[in-house]
């Protein structure tokens, strides 16, 4: 007679919303390392899906300064994963955490985000406006095509993805807008006539941008020179 051994194998499902919220708070205050959270729930960060999309350093003189790396990623389709999509269906979105990191989270097309900013429905900081404007120029239409994805990946893999931007504030213009001048602009040693700057109208009360206009009169796909030291690039 042969005996067949059996075992009760349980596959761990994704963490619940309650676990995610509790873990996020613990990670944020430094009680739980992010790596430990991943191991506890048999998860892995899909870092290979993150596409570098410029780095920004807070201007000198700001009360708090940051060196922030921005990334872009494309989520799998709803039909393929039963998860993320755009529009009405919104799953696993970060919930508000009292303003520490997240006030509100939703999916919105770059063109729509810029339109809401122009209508003063939402506030965008210059780096966000810069990146969204760049994406809006590529992601034309309501459905992202494979060609558009490849275009974004191409830009990320180029000198643009590694570009480190140190904005320098200039004097206000006649309309009260503050110029934030970026690397490669004619005022930063670039060729005569080269513009790489944002004109920002700040709110006197909140100090947040009310209006932003990006002036960039060169091709970011072909007019960036790589090879500059310290992780930066030259326009």
mmCIF file of N, CA and C in Angstrom, residues 21 35 46 68 73-74 96 136 190 206 230:
data_model
loop_
_atom_site.group_PDB
_atom_site.id
_atom_site.type_symbol
_atom_site.label_atom_id
_atom_site.label_comp_id
_atom_site.label_asym_id
_atom_site.label_seq_id
_atom_site.Cartn_x
_atom_site.Cartn_y
_atom_site.Cartn_z
ATOM 1 N N UNK A 21 -2.520 50.913 4.485
ATOM 2 C CA UNK A 21 -2.531 52.216 5.154
ATOM 3 C C UNK A 21 -1.717 52.187 6.443
ATOM 4 N N UNK A 35 11.843 47.516 2.742
ATOM 5 C CA UNK A 35 12.230 46.167 2.354
ATOM 6 C C UNK A 35 11.595 45.101 3.227
ATOM 7 N N UNK A 46 8.621 46.684 -8.526
ATOM 8 C CA UNK A 46 8.895 46.568 -9.961
ATOM 9 C C UNK A 46 9.685 47.792 -10.425
ATOM 10 N N UNK A 68 15.258 65.736 -6.041
ATOM 11 C CA UNK A 68 14.197 64.775 -6.319
ATOM 12 C C UNK A 68 14.349 64.170 -7.705
ATOM 13 N N UNK A 73 5.906 55.745 -15.404
ATOM 14 C CA UNK A 73 5.668 54.333 -15.657
ATOM 15 C C UNK A 73 4.329 54.172 -16.352
ATOM 16 N N UNK A 74 4.181 53.075 -17.064
ATOM 17 C CA UNK A 74 2.918 52.747 -17.722
ATOM 18 C C UNK A 74 2.300 51.558 -17.002
ATOM 19 N N UNK A 96 -5.577 59.589 1.274
ATOM 20 C CA UNK A 96 -4.994 60.752 1.972
ATOM 21 C C UNK A 96 -4.366 60.348 3.295
ATOM 22 N N UNK A 136 2.491 65.590 -22.312
ATOM 23 C CA UNK A 136 1.323 65.970 -23.103
ATOM 24 C C UNK A 136 1.672 66.152 -24.567
ATOM 25 N N UNK A 190 23.860 79.062 -22.367
ATOM 26 C CA UNK A 190 23.465 78.387 -23.590
ATOM 27 C C UNK A 190 23.619 79.287 -24.804
ATOM 28 N N UNK A 206 -0.697 82.150 -0.798
ATOM 29 C CA UNK A 206 -0.260 80.776 -0.571
ATOM 30 C C UNK A 206 1.161 80.497 -1.032
ATOM 31 N N UNK A 230 29.056 64.687 -12.945
ATOM 32 C CA UNK A 230 28.151 64.855 -11.819
ATOM 33 C C UNK A 230 26.704 64.576 -12.188
#
